[in-house]
Amino acid sequence: MNDFDLPPERAAGIRRAETLARKINLLLDVIMSDSGKPFDYPTIRDAAQKAGYYLSRTRWSLLKSGKEQVVPEEALRAIAAVFDVDPDYLLQEDGNLPERVEAELELLRSLRRAEVRNFAARALGPVDPEALKAIAKILDEDH
């Protein structure tokens, strides 16, 4: 089945649920809770409740998996508050990443490049310093 087999409003609902799930899962992968650990359901539930919305485990599971459902505006605002992002970001299929997400992704990229540089240095053993600088330069280039 594809979008052409569905009524337009149903296809839009499915795309909206998939977009929301992608955004939620990106935020879960990138943003850490105040404790410095990845978000778990109780942390999400408690933070959403502070923002004025009770988020059940079932709804959270459906949101993360991209299951089509009616998502109350209050739920979107609460989830956005949990991750400190604009609620509109959660439903935009494209557009800019929130500044906080972009910063976290850049930090992850830097850490991964450093890991690769360290691995290369260990794997190659004694290497000419100029060659090591050339390898580091290649790894640091943005693609």
PDB file of C-alpha atoms in Angstrom:
ATOM      1  CA  MET A   1       0.000   0.000   0.000  1.00  0.00           C
ATOM      2  CA  ASN A   2       1.258   3.491  -0.782  1.00  0.00           C
ATOM      3  CA  ASP A   3       0.102   7.081  -0.295  1.00  0.00           C
ATOM      4  CA  PHE A   4      -1.907   6.912  -3.528  1.00  0.00           C
ATOM      5  CA  ASP A   5      -4.148   4.171  -2.108  1.00  0.00           C
ATOM      6  CA  LEU A   6      -5.092   6.238   0.937  1.00  0.00           C
ATOM      7  CA  PRO A   7      -7.348   9.244   1.320  1.00  0.00           C
ATOM      8  CA  PRO A   8      -5.177  12.383   1.431  1.00  0.00           C
ATOM      9  CA  GLU A   9      -5.967  13.155   5.088  1.00  0.00           C
ATOM     10  CA  ARG A  10      -5.018   9.602   6.133  1.00  0.00           C
ATOM     11  CA  ALA A  11      -1.729   9.762   4.195  1.00  0.00           C
ATOM     12  CA  ALA A  12      -0.979  13.129   5.826  1.00  0.00           C
ATOM     13  CA  GLY A  13      -1.712  11.640   9.268  1.00  0.00           C
ATOM     14  CA  ILE A  14       0.686   8.774   8.629  1.00  0.00           C
ATOM     15  CA  ARG A  15       3.432  11.137   7.411  1.00  0.00           C
ATOM     16  CA  ARG A  16       2.870  13.351  10.464  1.00  0.00           C
ATOM     17  CA  ALA A  17       3.213  10.367  12.831  1.00  0.00           C
ATOM     18  CA  GLU A  18       6.376   9.186  11.048  1.00  0.00           C
ATOM     19  CA  THR A  19       7.896  12.684  11.170  1.00  0.00           C
ATOM     20  CA  LEU A  20       7.087  13.027  14.855  1.00  0.00           C
ATOM     21  CA  ALA A  21       8.632   9.613  15.589  1.00  0.00           C
ATOM     22  CA  ARG A  22      11.813  10.508  13.657  1.00  0.00           C
ATOM     23  CA  LYS A  23      12.161  13.766  15.583  1.00  0.00           C
ATOM     24  CA  ILE A  24      11.474  12.141  18.971  1.00  0.00           C
ATOM     25  CA  ASN A  25      13.997   9.381  18.301  1.00  0.00           C
ATOM     26  CA  LEU A  26      16.627  11.892  17.163  1.00  0.00           C
ATOM     27  CA  LEU A  27      16.081  13.879  20.364  1.00  0.00           C
ATOM     28  CA  LEU A  28      16.328  10.690  22.435  1.00  0.00           C
ATOM     29  CA  ASP A  29      19.594   9.791  20.692  1.00  0.00           C
ATOM     30  CA  VAL A  30      21.166  13.227  21.037  1.00  0.00           C
ATOM     31  CA  ILE A  31      19.827  15.008  24.116  1.00  0.00           C
ATOM     32  CA  MET A  32      20.685  13.801  27.617  1.00  0.00           C
ATOM     33  CA  SER A  33      18.512  14.319  30.667  1.00  0.00           C
ATOM     34  CA  ASP A  34      19.568  16.675  33.450  1.00  0.00           C
ATOM     35  CA  SER A  35      21.209  13.702  35.171  1.00  0.00           C
ATOM     36  CA  GLY A  36      23.525  13.301  32.152  1.00  0.00           C
ATOM     37  CA  LYS A  37      21.941   9.974  31.178  1.00  0.00           C
ATOM     38  CA  PRO A  38      19.717   9.145  28.208  1.00  0.00           C
ATOM     39  CA  PHE A  39      16.032   9.851  28.761  1.00  0.00           C
ATOM     40  CA  ASP A  40      13.940   6.927  29.964  1.00  0.00           C
ATOM     41  CA  TYR A  41      10.151   6.775  30.122  1.00  0.00           C
ATOM     42  CA  PRO A  42       9.796   7.794  33.805  1.00  0.00           C
ATOM     43  CA  THR A  43      11.963  10.873  33.195  1.00  0.00           C
ATOM     44  CA  ILE A  44       9.928  11.791  30.095  1.00  0.00           C
ATOM     45  CA  ARG A  45       6.624  11.178  31.916  1.00  0.00           C
ATOM     46  CA  ASP A  46       7.617  13.288  34.935  1.00  0.00           C
ATOM     47  CA  ALA A  47       8.952  16.165  32.816  1.00  0.00           C
ATOM     48  CA  ALA A  48       5.846  16.121  30.601  1.00  0.00           C
ATOM     49  CA  GLN A  49       3.654  16.160  33.698  1.00  0.00           C
ATOM     50  CA  LYS A  50       5.544  19.229  34.973  1.00  0.00           C
ATOM     51  CA  ALA A  51       4.710  20.829  31.617  1.00  0.00           C
ATOM     52  CA  GLY A  52       1.024  20.046  32.190  1.00  0.00           C
ATOM     53  CA  TYR A  53       0.430  16.768  30.341  1.00  0.00           C
ATOM     54  CA  TYR A  54       0.283  13.184  31.598  1.00  0.00           C
ATOM     55  CA  LEU A  55       2.041  11.031  28.999  1.00  0.00           C
ATOM     56  CA  SER A  56       1.117   7.373  29.365  1.00  0.00           C
ATOM     57  CA  ARG A  57       3.629   4.644  28.574  1.00  0.00           C
ATOM     58  CA  THR A  58       1.332   3.424  25.782  1.00  0.00           C
ATOM     59  CA  ARG A  59       1.088   6.825  24.100  1.00  0.00           C
ATOM     60  CA  TRP A  60       4.868   7.314  24.448  1.00  0.00           C
ATOM     61  CA  SER A  61       5.483   3.943  22.828  1.00  0.00           C
ATOM     62  CA  LEU A  62       3.107   4.764  19.967  1.00  0.00           C
ATOM     63  CA  LEU A  63       4.719   8.169  19.451  1.00  0.00           C
ATOM     64  CA  LYS A  64       8.229   6.705  19.289  1.00  0.00           C
ATOM     65  CA  SER A  65       7.163   3.967  16.859  1.00  0.00           C
ATOM     66  CA  GLY A  66       5.353   6.339  14.486  1.00  0.00           C
ATOM     67  CA  LYS A  67       1.896   4.813  14.862  1.00  0.00           C
ATOM     68  CA  GLU A  68      -0.791   7.059  13.447  1.00  0.00           C
ATOM     69  CA  GLN A  69      -2.850   8.652  16.203  1.00  0.00           C
ATOM     70  CA  VAL A  70      -4.423  11.908  17.217  1.00  0.00           C
ATOM     71  CA  VAL A  71      -1.810  13.747  19.244  1.00  0.00           C
ATOM     72  CA  PRO A  72      -3.225  16.502  21.439  1.00  0.00           C
ATOM     73  CA  GLU A  73      -1.575  19.893  21.140  1.00  0.00           C
ATOM     74  CA  GLU A  74      -0.849  19.729  24.884  1.00  0.00           C
ATOM     75  CA  ALA A  75       1.154  16.537  24.339  1.00  0.00           C
ATOM     76  CA  LEU A  76       3.279  18.167  21.630  1.00  0.00           C
ATOM     77  CA  ARG A  77       3.949  21.190  23.825  1.00  0.00           C
ATOM     78  CA  ALA A  78       4.880  18.962  26.783  1.00  0.00           C
ATOM     79  CA  ILE A  79       7.254  16.805  24.711  1.00  0.00           C
ATOM     80  CA  ALA A  80       8.844  19.942  23.253  1.00  0.00           C
ATOM     81  CA  ALA A  81       9.271  21.287  26.793  1.00  0.00           C
ATOM     82  CA  VAL A  82      10.961  18.053  27.902  1.00  0.00           C
ATOM     83  CA  PHE A  83      13.614  18.435  25.198  1.00  0.00           C
ATOM     84  CA  ASP A  84      13.644  22.237  25.204  1.00  0.00           C
ATOM     85  CA  VAL A  85      12.721  22.556  21.515  1.00  0.00           C
ATOM     86  CA  ASP A  86      10.032  24.480  19.664  1.00  0.00           C
ATOM     87  CA  PRO A  87       6.838  22.384  19.344  1.00  0.00           C
ATOM     88  CA  ASP A  88       6.706  23.235  15.607  1.00  0.00           C
ATOM     89  CA  TYR A  89      10.039  21.442  15.120  1.00  0.00           C
ATOM     90  CA  LEU A  90       8.424  18.147  16.106  1.00  0.00           C
ATOM     91  CA  LEU A  91       6.081  18.218  13.107  1.00  0.00           C
ATOM     92  CA  GLN A  92       8.259  19.838  10.423  1.00  0.00           C
ATOM     93  CA  GLU A  93       9.319  17.320   7.802  1.00  0.00           C
ATOM     94  CA  ASP A  94      12.332  19.471   6.996  1.00  0.00           C
ATOM     95  CA  GLY A  95      13.812  22.671   8.287  1.00  0.00           C
ATOM     96  CA  ASN A  96      16.614  23.598  10.605  1.00  0.00           C
ATOM     97  CA  LEU A  97      17.563  21.585  13.630  1.00  0.00           C
ATOM     98  CA  PRO A  98      17.120  23.344  16.953  1.00  0.00           C
ATOM     99  CA  GLU A  99      20.347  24.980  18.117  1.00  0.00           C
ATOM    100  CA  ARG A 100      20.661  22.603  21.081  1.00  0.00           C
ATOM    101  CA  VAL A 101      20.313  19.519  18.848  1.00  0.00           C
ATOM    102  CA  GLU A 102      22.826  20.893  16.327  1.00  0.00           C
ATOM    103  CA  ALA A 103      25.324  21.568  19.125  1.00  0.00           C
ATOM    104  CA  GLU A 104      24.919  18.053  20.545  1.00  0.00           C
ATOM    105  CA  LEU A 105      25.335  16.492  17.090  1.00  0.00           C
ATOM    106  CA  GLU A 106      28.510  18.516  16.503  1.00  0.00           C
ATOM    107  CA  LEU A 107      29.870  17.341  19.845  1.00  0.00           C
ATOM    108  CA  LEU A 108      29.112  13.719  18.895  1.00  0.00           C
ATOM    109  CA  ARG A 109      30.830  14.189  15.522  1.00  0.00           C
ATOM    110  CA  SER A 110      33.905  15.637  17.244  1.00  0.00           C
ATOM    111  CA  LEU A 111      34.051  12.751  19.718  1.00  0.00           C
ATOM    112  CA  ARG A 112      33.743  10.200  16.914  1.00  0.00           C
ATOM    113  CA  ARG A 113      36.509  11.882  14.901  1.00  0.00           C
ATOM    114  CA  ALA A 114      38.733  11.839  17.985  1.00  0.00           C
ATOM    115  CA  GLU A 115      38.014   8.129  18.494  1.00  0.00           C
ATOM    116  CA  VAL A 116      38.916   7.388  14.872  1.00  0.00           C
ATOM    117  CA  ARG A 117      42.119   9.464  15.139  1.00  0.00           C
ATOM    118  CA  ASN A 118      43.132   7.611  18.316  1.00  0.00           C
ATOM    119  CA  PHE A 119      42.354   4.244  16.749  1.00  0.00           C
ATOM    120  CA  ALA A 120      44.332   5.110  13.614  1.00  0.00           C
ATOM    121  CA  ALA A 121      47.305   6.234  15.686  1.00  0.00           C
ATOM    122  CA  ARG A 122      47.275   2.967  17.675  1.00  0.00           C
ATOM    123  CA  ALA A 123      46.674   0.775  14.632  1.00  0.00           C
ATOM    124  CA  LEU A 124      49.367   2.381  12.512  1.00  0.00           C
ATOM    125  CA  GLY A 125      51.952   2.358  15.267  1.00  0.00           C
ATOM    126  CA  PRO A 126      54.938   4.616  14.769  1.00  0.00           C
ATOM    127  CA  VAL A 127      53.985   6.954  11.940  1.00  0.00           C
ATOM    128  CA  ASP A 128      55.686   9.968  10.506  1.00  0.00           C
ATOM    129  CA  PRO A 129      54.178  13.025  12.301  1.00  0.00           C
ATOM    130  CA  GLU A 130      53.406  14.662   8.953  1.00  0.00           C
ATOM    131  CA  ALA A 131      51.470  11.573   7.822  1.00  0.00           C
ATOM    132  CA  LEU A 132      49.530  11.588  11.108  1.00  0.00           C
ATOM    133  CA  LYS A 133      48.685  15.266  10.601  1.00  0.00           C
ATOM    134  CA  ALA A 134      47.493  14.497   7.053  1.00  0.00           C
ATOM    135  CA  ILE A 135      45.257  11.682   8.344  1.00  0.00           C
ATOM    136  CA  ALA A 136      43.846  13.939  11.084  1.00  0.00           C
ATOM    137  CA  LYS A 137      43.138  16.655   8.526  1.00  0.00           C
ATOM    138  CA  ILE A 138      41.172  14.211   6.351  1.00  0.00           C
ATOM    139  CA  LEU A 139      39.174  13.011   9.361  1.00  0.00           C
ATOM    140  CA  ASP A 140      38.385  16.575  10.430  1.00  0.00           C
ATOM    141  CA  GLU A 141      37.035  17.674   7.054  1.00  0.00           C
ATOM    142  CA  ASP A 142      33.278  18.273   7.010  1.00  0.00           C
ATOM    143  CA  HIS A 143      31.508  16.231   4.390  1.00  0.00           C
TER     144      HIS A 143
END
